[in-house]
Coordinates of C-alpha atoms in Angstrom, one line a residue:
Chain A
M91 CA 99.5 78.5 107.5
A92 CA 100.1 81.9 108.1
R93 CA 98.1 83.6 111.0
A94 CA 95.5 86.3 110.1
V95 CA 97.0 89.9 111.0
W96 CA 94.3 92.5 112.3
S97 CA 94.4 96.1 113.0
V98 CA 93.4 96.7 116.6
A99 CA 94.1 100.2 117.4
D100 CA 95.5 103.4 115.7
S101 CA 96.4 107.1 116.2
I102 CA 97.3 110.1 114.2
V103 CA 98.7 113.3 115.7
S104 CA 98.9 116.1 113.1
P105 CA 97.6 119.6 112.5
L106 CA 94.3 118.2 112.1
G107 CA 93.9 116.7 115.5
A108 CA 95.3 114.4 118.2
T109 CA 93.3 111.1 117.5
S110 CA 92.4 109.3 114.5
E111 CA 88.8 110.5 114.9
E112 CA 89.6 114.0 115.0
N113 CA 91.7 113.6 111.8
Y114 CA 89.2 111.8 110.0
H115 CA 86.5 114.3 111.1
A116 CA 88.5 117.2 109.7
I117 CA 89.5 115.4 106.5
R118 CA 85.7 114.8 106.1
Q119 CA 85.0 118.5 106.4
G120 CA 87.5 119.2 103.7
I121 CA 89.9 120.8 106.1
S122 CA 93.7 120.9 105.2
G123 CA 96.9 121.3 107.5
V124 CA 98.8 122.9 104.8
K125 CA 98.9 126.7 105.1
S126 CA 101.5 129.6 104.5
V127 CA 104.2 128.9 107.3
T128 CA 106.4 131.6 108.8
N129 CA 109.2 129.9 110.9
T130 CA 112.6 131.3 110.1
S131 CA 114.2 128.2 111.8
W132 CA 113.0 126.1 108.9
N133 CA 113.0 128.6 106.0
D134 CA 114.1 132.5 105.6
K135 CA 110.7 133.1 103.8
P136 CA 107.2 131.9 104.2
F137 CA 106.6 128.6 102.6
M138 CA 103.4 126.2 102.2
A139 CA 103.4 123.3 104.8
S140 CA 101.3 121.4 107.1
A141 CA 103.1 122.2 110.2
M142 CA 102.1 121.6 113.9
D143 CA 102.3 125.1 115.5
T144 CA 101.6 123.6 119.1
L145 CA 104.5 121.2 118.8
V146 CA 107.5 122.5 120.9
P147 CA 110.4 120.7 122.4
T148 CA 111.0 120.2 126.1
D149 CA 114.2 120.2 128.1
E150 CA 114.1 116.4 127.8
R151 CA 112.5 115.7 124.4
T152 CA 112.8 116.9 120.9
R153 CA 109.7 117.7 118.9
F154 CA 110.2 114.3 117.0
E155 CA 109.8 112.7 120.2
E156 CA 107.2 114.6 121.6
I157 CA 104.8 114.0 118.6
S158 CA 105.9 110.3 118.6
I159 CA 105.2 109.7 122.3
K160 CA 101.6 111.5 121.8
A161 CA 100.8 109.3 118.9
V162 CA 101.7 106.0 120.8
E163 CA 99.9 107.0 124.0
A164 CA 96.7 107.7 122.1
A165 CA 97.0 104.2 120.3
L166 CA 97.5 102.4 123.5
K167 CA 94.7 103.8 125.6
K168 CA 92.6 100.8 125.5
F169 CA 94.9 97.8 126.4
T170 CA 98.4 97.0 127.6
L171 CA 100.5 94.8 125.3
P172 CA 102.8 92.0 126.7
A173 CA 106.3 93.4 126.2
D174 CA 107.8 89.8 125.3
K175 CA 105.2 89.2 122.6
T176 CA 105.4 92.8 121.1
I177 CA 107.6 94.3 118.3
F178 CA 107.9 98.1 118.0
I179 CA 108.5 99.3 114.4
L180 CA 109.7 102.9 114.0
S181 CA 109.2 104.1 110.4
T182 CA 111.0 107.5 109.8
T183 CA 113.2 109.0 107.2
K184 CA 114.9 111.8 109.4
G185 CA 114.2 111.2 113.0
N186 CA 115.8 114.0 115.0
I187 CA 117.7 115.5 112.1
D188 CA 116.5 118.9 113.3
Q189 CA 119.3 118.7 115.8
L190 CA 121.9 119.3 113.0
D191 CA 119.9 122.5 112.3
H192 CA 120.5 123.3 116.1
E193 CA 124.1 122.5 115.5
N194 CA 123.9 119.6 118.1
P195 CA 125.3 116.6 116.0
N196 CA 126.2 114.9 119.3
H197 CA 122.5 114.7 120.6
P198 CA 122.2 111.4 122.4
R199 CA 119.4 110.4 120.0
I200 CA 120.6 111.7 116.6
H201 CA 120.7 108.1 115.5
L202 CA 117.4 106.5 114.6
H203 CA 118.0 103.3 116.6
E204 CA 118.7 105.3 119.5
V205 CA 115.3 107.2 119.2
A206 CA 113.7 104.0 118.6
E207 CA 115.1 102.5 121.7
Y208 CA 114.4 105.4 123.8
L209 CA 110.5 105.8 122.4
G210 CA 110.2 101.8 122.9
G211 CA 111.6 102.0 126.5
I212 CA 109.1 104.6 127.6
F213 CA 106.4 102.2 126.8
G214 CA 108.2 99.1 128.0
F215 CA 108.8 97.4 124.7
K216 CA 111.8 95.1 124.6
R217 CA 112.3 94.4 120.9
N218 CA 112.4 97.6 118.6
I219 CA 113.5 97.9 115.0
V220 CA 113.8 101.0 112.6
V221 CA 112.7 100.9 109.0
S222 CA 114.2 103.7 106.9
N223 CA 113.3 103.3 103.3
A224 CA 112.2 106.9 102.1
C225 CA 108.7 107.5 101.5
I226 CA 107.6 104.0 101.4
S227 CA 108.9 103.5 105.0
G228 CA 105.3 103.4 106.4
V229 CA 103.8 101.0 104.2
L230 CA 106.9 98.9 104.2
A231 CA 106.9 98.9 108.3
L232 CA 103.2 97.5 108.1
I233 CA 104.4 94.8 105.8
I234 CA 107.3 93.9 107.8
A235 CA 105.2 93.9 111.0
K236 CA 102.6 91.7 109.3
R237 CA 105.1 89.2 108.3
F238 CA 106.5 88.7 111.9
L239 CA 103.0 88.3 113.2
E240 CA 102.1 85.9 110.4
N241 CA 104.8 83.5 111.3
G242 CA 104.4 83.6 115.0
Q243 CA 107.6 85.4 115.9
Y244 CA 105.4 88.0 117.8
D245 CA 101.8 88.2 118.6
H246 CA 101.4 92.1 118.3
A247 CA 103.2 95.0 116.6
V248 CA 103.2 98.7 117.1
I249 CA 104.1 100.6 114.0
L250 CA 105.1 104.3 114.5
G251 CA 105.6 106.3 111.5
A252 CA 106.7 109.8 112.3
D253 CA 108.8 112.6 110.6
V254 CA 108.8 116.7 111.6
L255 CA 109.8 119.4 109.6
S256 CA 113.4 121.0 109.7
R257 CA 115.5 123.2 107.7
F258 CA 117.4 120.3 106.7
V259 CA 114.4 118.6 105.0
V260 CA 112.8 122.0 103.7
S261 CA 116.0 123.0 102.1
G262 CA 116.6 119.8 100.5
F263 CA 113.3 119.6 98.9
Q264 CA 113.7 123.2 97.7
S265 CA 117.0 122.5 96.3
L266 CA 115.3 119.8 94.3
Q267 CA 112.7 122.5 93.2
A268 CA 109.9 120.1 94.2
I269 CA 108.2 122.3 96.6
S270 CA 104.9 123.9 95.4
P271 CA 104.4 127.6 96.0
A272 CA 100.6 126.9 96.5
H273 CA 98.3 124.0 97.9
C274 CA 99.4 120.8 96.2
K275 CA 97.2 119.5 93.4
P276 CA 97.7 115.7 93.0
F277 CA 97.0 114.3 89.6
D278 CA 95.9 117.8 88.5
A279 CA 97.0 119.3 85.1
N280 CA 98.3 122.5 87.1
R281 CA 100.2 120.6 89.7
T282 CA 103.4 122.3 90.8
G283 CA 105.0 120.1 93.4
I284 CA 104.7 118.8 97.0
N285 CA 103.9 120.5 100.2
L286 CA 105.8 119.1 103.1
G287 CA 104.0 118.0 106.4
E288 CA 104.8 116.8 109.7
A289 CA 102.6 114.2 111.7
A290 CA 103.0 111.0 113.7
G291 CA 100.7 108.0 113.3
V292 CA 100.5 104.4 114.9
M293 CA 98.9 101.3 113.9
V294 CA 98.7 98.4 116.3
L295 CA 98.5 95.0 114.4
S296 CA 97.8 91.8 116.2
A297 CA 97.6 88.0 115.3
D298 CA 96.0 87.4 118.7
P299 CA 93.3 90.1 119.1
A300 CA 91.3 87.9 121.7
S301 CA 93.9 88.1 124.1
L302 CA 93.5 92.0 124.1
G303 CA 89.7 91.5 124.2
I304 CA 89.1 92.8 120.8
T305 CA 87.0 91.6 118.0
P306 CA 88.6 93.0 115.1
V307 CA 87.2 94.1 111.7
I308 CA 90.1 95.3 109.7
R309 CA 92.5 92.6 108.3
L310 CA 95.8 93.2 106.4
L311 CA 95.9 91.0 103.3
G312 CA 98.8 90.5 100.7
S313 CA 101.5 92.8 100.0
G314 CA 104.2 93.6 97.3
V315 CA 107.3 95.7 97.2
S316 CA 109.5 96.3 94.3
N317 CA 112.4 98.6 92.8
D318 CA 112.5 100.5 89.7
A319 CA 116.1 100.0 88.9
N320 CA 116.0 103.2 87.1
H321 CA 116.9 106.3 88.9
I322 CA 117.6 107.3 92.7
S323 CA 115.5 110.4 92.6
G324 CA 113.1 110.2 89.5
P325 CA 110.3 107.6 89.3
S326 CA 110.1 104.7 86.8
R327 CA 109.4 106.0 83.1
T328 CA 106.7 103.2 82.7
G329 CA 105.3 102.5 86.1
E330 CA 105.6 98.8 85.4
E331 CA 107.4 98.3 88.7
L332 CA 104.8 99.9 90.9
A333 CA 102.3 97.8 89.0
S334 CA 104.4 94.7 89.8
A335 CA 104.2 95.5 93.5
I336 CA 100.4 95.8 93.2
S337 CA 100.0 92.7 91.3
H338 CA 102.2 90.8 93.8
A339 CA 99.9 92.3 96.5
L340 CA 96.7 91.2 94.7
Q341 CA 98.1 87.9 94.0
A342 CA 99.1 87.1 97.5
S343 CA 95.6 88.2 98.6
Q344 CA 94.2 85.8 96.1
L345 CA 92.3 88.9 94.5
T346 CA 91.9 90.5 91.2
P347 CA 91.7 94.3 90.4
A348 CA 88.0 94.2 90.4
D349 CA 88.0 93.1 94.0
I350 CA 89.6 96.3 95.0
D351 CA 86.9 99.1 95.9
F352 CA 89.3 101.9 96.6
V353 CA 92.8 103.0 96.2
S354 CA 94.7 105.3 98.5
A355 CA 97.6 106.3 96.2
H356 CA 100.9 108.1 97.0
G357 CA 100.0 111.1 94.9
T358 CA 102.7 113.7 95.8
A359 CA 101.5 116.0 93.1
T360 CA 105.0 116.4 91.3
I361 CA 104.9 116.0 87.7
Y362 CA 106.7 112.7 87.3
N363 CA 105.4 110.9 90.4
D364 CA 101.8 111.4 89.3
E365 CA 102.3 110.5 85.9
M366 CA 104.2 107.3 86.9
E367 CA 101.4 106.3 89.2
A368 CA 98.7 106.8 86.5
K369 CA 100.8 104.4 84.2
A370 CA 101.1 101.8 87.0
F371 CA 97.3 101.7 88.0
N372 CA 96.7 101.1 84.2
Y373 CA 99.2 98.5 84.0
A374 CA 97.8 96.8 87.1
G375 CA 94.3 96.8 85.9
L376 CA 93.0 99.4 88.4
S377 CA 92.1 102.4 86.0
T378 CA 88.5 102.3 86.8
I379 CA 88.8 101.8 90.7
P380 CA 88.2 105.3 92.5
L381 CA 91.5 106.5 93.9
N382 CA 92.7 109.6 96.0
S383 CA 95.8 111.0 97.4
L384 CA 95.5 112.5 101.1
K385 CA 98.6 114.8 100.4
G386 CA 96.4 117.8 100.0
Y387 CA 95.3 117.5 103.7
Y388 CA 98.5 116.5 105.2
G389 CA 101.3 117.4 102.7
H390 CA 103.9 114.8 102.3
T391 CA 104.8 113.4 105.8
L392 CA 107.5 111.1 104.6
G393 CA 108.1 108.4 107.0
A394 CA 104.6 109.0 108.7
A395 CA 102.7 109.0 105.1
G396 CA 102.2 105.3 104.7
V397 CA 100.8 104.8 108.3
I398 CA 98.6 107.8 108.5
E399 CA 97.1 107.4 105.2
T400 CA 96.4 103.9 105.8
V401 CA 94.5 104.8 109.0
I402 CA 92.4 107.4 107.2
T403 CA 91.5 105.1 104.5
M404 CA 90.7 102.4 106.9
Y405 CA 88.3 104.8 108.6
G406 CA 86.7 105.5 105.2
L407 CA 86.4 101.6 104.6
L408 CA 84.7 101.3 108.1
R409 CA 82.2 104.0 107.3
N410 CA 81.8 103.2 103.5
E411 CA 82.9 106.8 102.7
L412 CA 85.4 107.9 99.9
I413 CA 87.4 110.8 100.8
P414 CA 88.0 113.1 97.7
T415 CA 91.5 114.2 96.5
R416 CA 91.9 117.7 98.0
G417 CA 93.4 120.0 95.4
F418 CA 92.4 117.9 92.3
D419 CA 90.4 119.9 90.0
T420 CA 91.4 119.4 86.1
F421 CA 92.5 116.0 85.2
G422 CA 96.1 115.9 84.3
V423 CA 98.0 112.6 83.9
P424 CA 98.7 111.0 80.7
K425 CA 96.6 107.5 81.4
E426 CA 93.1 107.5 82.3
I427 CA 92.5 107.0 86.2
N428 CA 89.6 107.4 88.3
V429 CA 90.5 110.3 90.7
C430 CA 88.1 110.7 93.5
S431 CA 86.9 114.4 93.5
A432 CA 83.9 114.4 95.7
F433 CA 82.9 112.7 98.9
Q434 CA 80.9 109.7 98.1
S435 CA 79.2 107.0 100.1
K436 CA 79.5 103.7 98.9
P437 CA 79.7 100.1 100.2
L438 CA 83.4 99.1 100.7
R439 CA 85.1 96.1 101.4
R440 CA 88.8 96.3 100.3
I441 CA 91.2 99.0 99.7
L442 CA 94.8 99.1 98.2
K443 CA 97.4 101.3 99.7
T444 CA 100.3 102.3 97.7
A445 CA 103.6 104.2 98.1
S446 CA 106.7 105.2 96.1
G447 CA 109.9 106.8 97.1
F448 CA 113.5 107.9 96.3
G449 CA 115.8 105.0 95.6
G450 CA 113.0 103.9 93.1
C451 CA 111.1 101.9 95.7
N452 CA 107.5 101.0 95.6
A453 CA 105.1 99.2 98.2
A454 CA 101.6 98.1 98.0
L455 CA 99.3 96.5 100.6
V456 CA 95.5 95.4 100.6
V457 CA 93.5 95.8 103.5
E458 CA 89.9 94.1 104.0
K459 CA 87.1 94.8 106.2
V460 CA 85.7 91.5 107.4
N461 CA 81.9 91.3 108.2
Q462 CA 81.6 89.8 111.8
Chain B
M131 CA 118.0 78.2 100.9
F132 CA 121.8 78.8 101.2
I133 CA 124.4 81.5 101.5
S134 CA 126.4 81.3 98.2
A135 CA 128.8 84.1 98.5
T136 CA 130.0 86.9 100.9
S137 CA 132.1 90.1 100.7
K138 CA 133.3 92.4 103.2
I139 CA 134.8 95.8 103.3
R140 CA 136.9 96.8 106.7
K141 CA 139.8 98.8 107.5
Q142 CA 140.3 99.9 103.7
A143 CA 140.6 96.1 102.8
I144 CA 138.0 94.2 100.7
Y145 CA 137.4 90.5 101.1
H146 CA 135.7 88.1 98.6
Q147 CA 134.6 84.8 100.4
G148 CA 136.8 85.9 103.4
T149 CA 140.1 86.2 101.2
L150 CA 141.6 89.5 100.8
A151 CA 141.0 91.0 97.3
F152 CA 142.3 94.7 97.5
E153 CA 143.8 96.7 100.2
N154 CA 145.2 100.2 100.5
T155 CA 145.6 101.5 104.2
S156 CA 148.0 104.3 103.5
V157 CA 145.3 106.7 101.9
S158 CA 142.2 108.5 103.0
L159 CA 138.8 106.4 102.8
D160 CA 137.7 108.3 99.8
D161 CA 141.0 107.6 98.0
F162 CA 140.8 104.0 99.0
L163 CA 137.3 103.9 97.5
T164 CA 138.4 105.3 94.1
G165 CA 141.5 103.1 94.2
A166 CA 139.2 100.0 94.7
Y167 CA 137.0 101.2 91.8
D168 CA 140.1 101.4 89.7
Y169 CA 141.3 98.0 90.7
L170 CA 137.8 96.4 89.7
S171 CA 137.5 98.7 86.8
P172 CA 133.5 98.0 86.4
E173 CA 133.5 100.9 84.0
Y174 CA 130.6 102.7 85.6
P175 CA 131.3 106.3 85.8
K176 CA 128.1 107.0 87.9
F177 CA 130.3 105.7 90.8
Y178 CA 131.9 109.1 91.0
K179 CA 128.6 110.9 91.7
M180 CA 127.7 108.4 94.6
D181 CA 128.2 109.3 98.2
R182 CA 130.4 106.9 100.5
L183 CA 127.6 104.7 101.6
A184 CA 126.6 104.0 98.1
K185 CA 130.2 103.6 96.9
L186 CA 130.8 101.0 99.7
G187 CA 127.7 99.2 98.8
F188 CA 128.4 99.4 95.0
L189 CA 132.0 97.9 95.5
A190 CA 131.0 95.3 98.1
T191 CA 128.2 94.2 95.4
E192 CA 130.9 94.0 92.6
V193 CA 132.9 91.7 94.5
L194 CA 130.0 89.6 96.0
L195 CA 128.9 88.9 92.4
R196 CA 132.2 88.2 91.0
D197 CA 131.7 84.5 90.7
A198 CA 128.0 84.2 91.7
S199 CA 125.9 85.5 88.9
I200 CA 122.4 86.5 89.5
K201 CA 121.6 87.1 85.8
Q202 CA 119.8 83.9 85.3
Y203 CA 117.1 85.4 87.7
A204 CA 114.2 87.7 86.5
P205 CA 114.8 91.2 87.9
E206 CA 111.6 90.9 90.0
A207 CA 113.0 87.6 91.7
V208 CA 116.0 89.2 93.5
S209 CA 115.5 91.2 96.5
L210 CA 117.7 93.3 98.9
V211 CA 117.7 93.5 102.8
L212 CA 120.2 96.0 103.9
S213 CA 121.0 97.4 107.5
N214 CA 123.3 99.8 109.2
A215 CA 123.9 102.1 112.4
H216 CA 124.5 105.5 111.1
A217 CA 121.7 105.6 108.4
S218 CA 122.9 108.4 106.0
L219 CA 124.3 110.4 108.7
D220 CA 127.7 110.8 107.2
T221 CA 126.1 112.4 104.2
D222 CA 123.6 114.3 106.1
V223 CA 126.4 116.0 108.2
R224 CA 128.0 116.9 104.9
Y225 CA 124.7 118.3 103.3
H226 CA 124.1 120.3 106.4
E227 CA 127.6 122.0 106.2
A228 CA 127.2 122.7 102.5
A229 CA 123.7 124.1 102.9
K230 CA 125.2 126.9 105.0
T231 CA 126.2 128.5 101.9
S232 CA 124.2 126.7 99.1
S233 CA 121.7 123.7 99.3
S234 CA 123.2 120.8 97.0
P235 CA 120.5 118.8 95.5
A236 CA 123.2 116.2 94.4
L237 CA 124.1 115.7 98.0
F238 CA 120.4 115.7 99.4
V239 CA 119.4 112.8 97.3
Y240 CA 121.9 110.7 99.3
T241 CA 120.5 111.7 102.7
L242 CA 118.4 108.6 102.9
P243 CA 119.8 105.2 103.8
N244 CA 118.2 103.3 101.3
I245 CA 119.6 105.1 98.3
V246 CA 122.5 102.7 98.1
S247 CA 119.9 100.0 97.6
G248 CA 118.6 102.1 94.6
E249 CA 122.1 102.5 93.3
I250 CA 122.6 98.5 93.6
C251 CA 119.4 97.8 91.8
I252 CA 120.1 100.1 89.0
R253 CA 123.7 98.6 88.6
H254 CA 122.5 95.0 88.5
K255 CA 118.9 95.3 87.2
I256 CA 117.3 94.2 90.3
K257 CA 113.6 94.9 90.7
G258 CA 112.6 92.8 93.8
E259 CA 111.8 94.2 97.0
N260 CA 114.1 96.2 99.2
T261 CA 114.2 96.9 102.8
F262 CA 116.6 99.2 104.9
F263 CA 116.7 98.4 108.7
V264 CA 118.6 100.6 111.1
S265 CA 120.1 98.8 114.2
P266 CA 122.8 99.6 116.8
S267 CA 125.2 97.1 115.6
F268 CA 125.0 94.0 113.1
D269 CA 121.9 92.1 113.8
A270 CA 122.1 88.5 112.7
G271 CA 118.9 87.6 114.4
L272 CA 117.1 90.1 112.6
L273 CA 118.7 89.3 109.1
E274 CA 118.1 85.6 109.5
A275 CA 114.5 86.1 110.4
Y276 CA 113.6 88.8 108.0
V277 CA 115.6 87.4 105.0
N278 CA 114.0 84.1 105.6
Q279 CA 110.6 85.6 105.2
V280 CA 111.4 87.4 102.1
M281 CA 113.0 84.3 100.4
Q282 CA 109.8 82.3 101.6
Q283 CA 107.8 84.7 99.0
P284 CA 107.2 82.2 95.8
S285 CA 108.6 84.9 93.4
V286 CA 111.8 85.3 95.3
Q287 CA 114.9 83.4 94.1
A288 CA 117.7 85.3 95.5
C289 CA 118.4 88.1 98.0
I290 CA 121.5 90.2 98.7
A291 CA 121.5 91.1 102.3
G292 CA 123.8 92.5 105.0
W293 CA 125.3 95.7 106.5
I294 CA 126.7 98.5 105.0
D295 CA 127.9 101.3 107.5
V296 CA 129.9 104.5 107.2
M297 CA 130.6 107.5 109.4
D298 CA 133.5 109.8 108.6
S299 CA 136.5 107.2 108.3
H300 CA 134.6 104.6 110.1
H301 CA 133.3 102.0 107.6
D302 CA 132.0 98.5 108.1
V303 CA 130.5 96.4 105.3
F304 CA 129.3 92.7 105.0
L305 CA 127.1 91.4 102.4
Y306 CA 126.1 87.9 101.5
L307 CA 124.1 86.4 98.6
I308 CA 121.4 83.9 99.5
E309 CA 119.8 81.6 97.0
K310 CA 117.1 79.0 96.9
E311 CA 119.3 76.7 94.9
K312 CA 122.6 75.3 96.5
R313 CA 125.4 77.2 95.0
G314 CA 128.8 78.6 95.7
I315 CA 129.9 78.3 99.3
A316 CA 126.5 76.8 100.2
L317 CA 126.5 77.8 104.0
P318 CA 123.2 77.4 106.0
H319 CA 121.4 80.8 106.6
T320 CA 121.4 80.9 110.4
A321 CA 122.2 83.7 112.9
E322 CA 125.2 81.6 114.2
E323 CA 126.7 81.4 110.4
L324 CA 126.0 85.0 109.8
T325 CA 127.7 86.0 113.1
K326 CA 130.7 83.8 112.2
L327 CA 130.8 85.2 108.7
Y328 CA 130.4 88.7 109.8
R329 CA 133.4 88.5 112.4

């Protein structure tokens, strides 16, 4: 019998704050981290992004390492984890790739496994792994951690999702003509693409919360992962594959679509991604369930997105609050879905988090609030 | 569950179940990859657009599935668990150099390690789960543990797993097919066996 896996601590470091509470509070006020950014090391002209103005490298550490360490420190304030029973999982797409921008390709931690070992070492973790699976990395890292805890290989897991802005990433998304010149508008008829963002988020999961002195409330249920087998940089035409990941997650949780109270979608605000998601939620029987995208607050934070968006949605679940989709105004996807456009209070028990990414990958995870 | 087949690409030589299938050590890595494609003649022109990581994964999977069909399985019943040391750095460096004059969207889409997974899924119509790990070296323990968990999902019948690494001319590929049914070379899926097969 698989052991129950609980969320026992978390953190978010972003332009909206240095803790999960600060971030949730800012989002509840409708504040966005996205603004016009003038930084010629990232882009010759000003562009819209959610950037950490106060995040600077030190002699010792890169910006990626600084934000990552702050996030792990914030999540581990209340307890110490036993090193031999803990797995540290880094979810990132590009890690220290800004070192290429600085013509420093031989930086000692240019490789993702090197930066994971460095960060893990600072906190005394003995076992660390890196998940780098495009924009589903964060949700996938939670799923991987859950599996390792369920079968007893480890008792605790620290999942760090992080990515920072760089000329590398900004120029790449610009070359794909994917970056919106204005605030992004997920699921809106007038959406014009993504905003990029930088953030780090941590979730600490445990199959033995009592040993940490914690009575947990949030439990991770079933998950699903799939591939479109269609195109490496464009989403599925039908959404069937994301729907299949969602159906797997529901089946594994022994739930039906009606048992889900809220969906935290990926919602990047590109034309095709949002279309695909709308189709997928219809296929999966979730067309009437309220859903949001948090990209209007954070931009797309790549390897951090799945972690920070799960944390914010979890805070909403605990407080029985639905966070609206910032930027959404006029319904604009081909299939009917219930886009949450205004703050609401409502009893909540279970949420679904989804993500989709380049390479055609999709992931879905159900999270439940347990009444103690 | 059992390992039914393996493939390897090392020092510009391709091996199927440990036996040499194709070799050309006298040319560049890029020419070797094109030569191997011509030798296998899969008639898949998209190959020419791929980066080296995707080309290596594509070729190794063609060889892996030579006698071991996965066509009997539903697309959702086949999974992928891949890993390497350099992520997509080989292409990252190329993209970075090219971007000094003009950013190439065709290169940028390959600056993620899991794009090779996407290419393999498209080629073989695989719609199951996929995961990409980045480790300092081939991690038999991680693969054994995680692939077992993937295979334990009731919906999963088979999984392609292993290591696809490239940086400049360095390349190292080891893939295996694992199935719930006993087929092919039918070896046990243990870290010891994987270490032996990878060697």
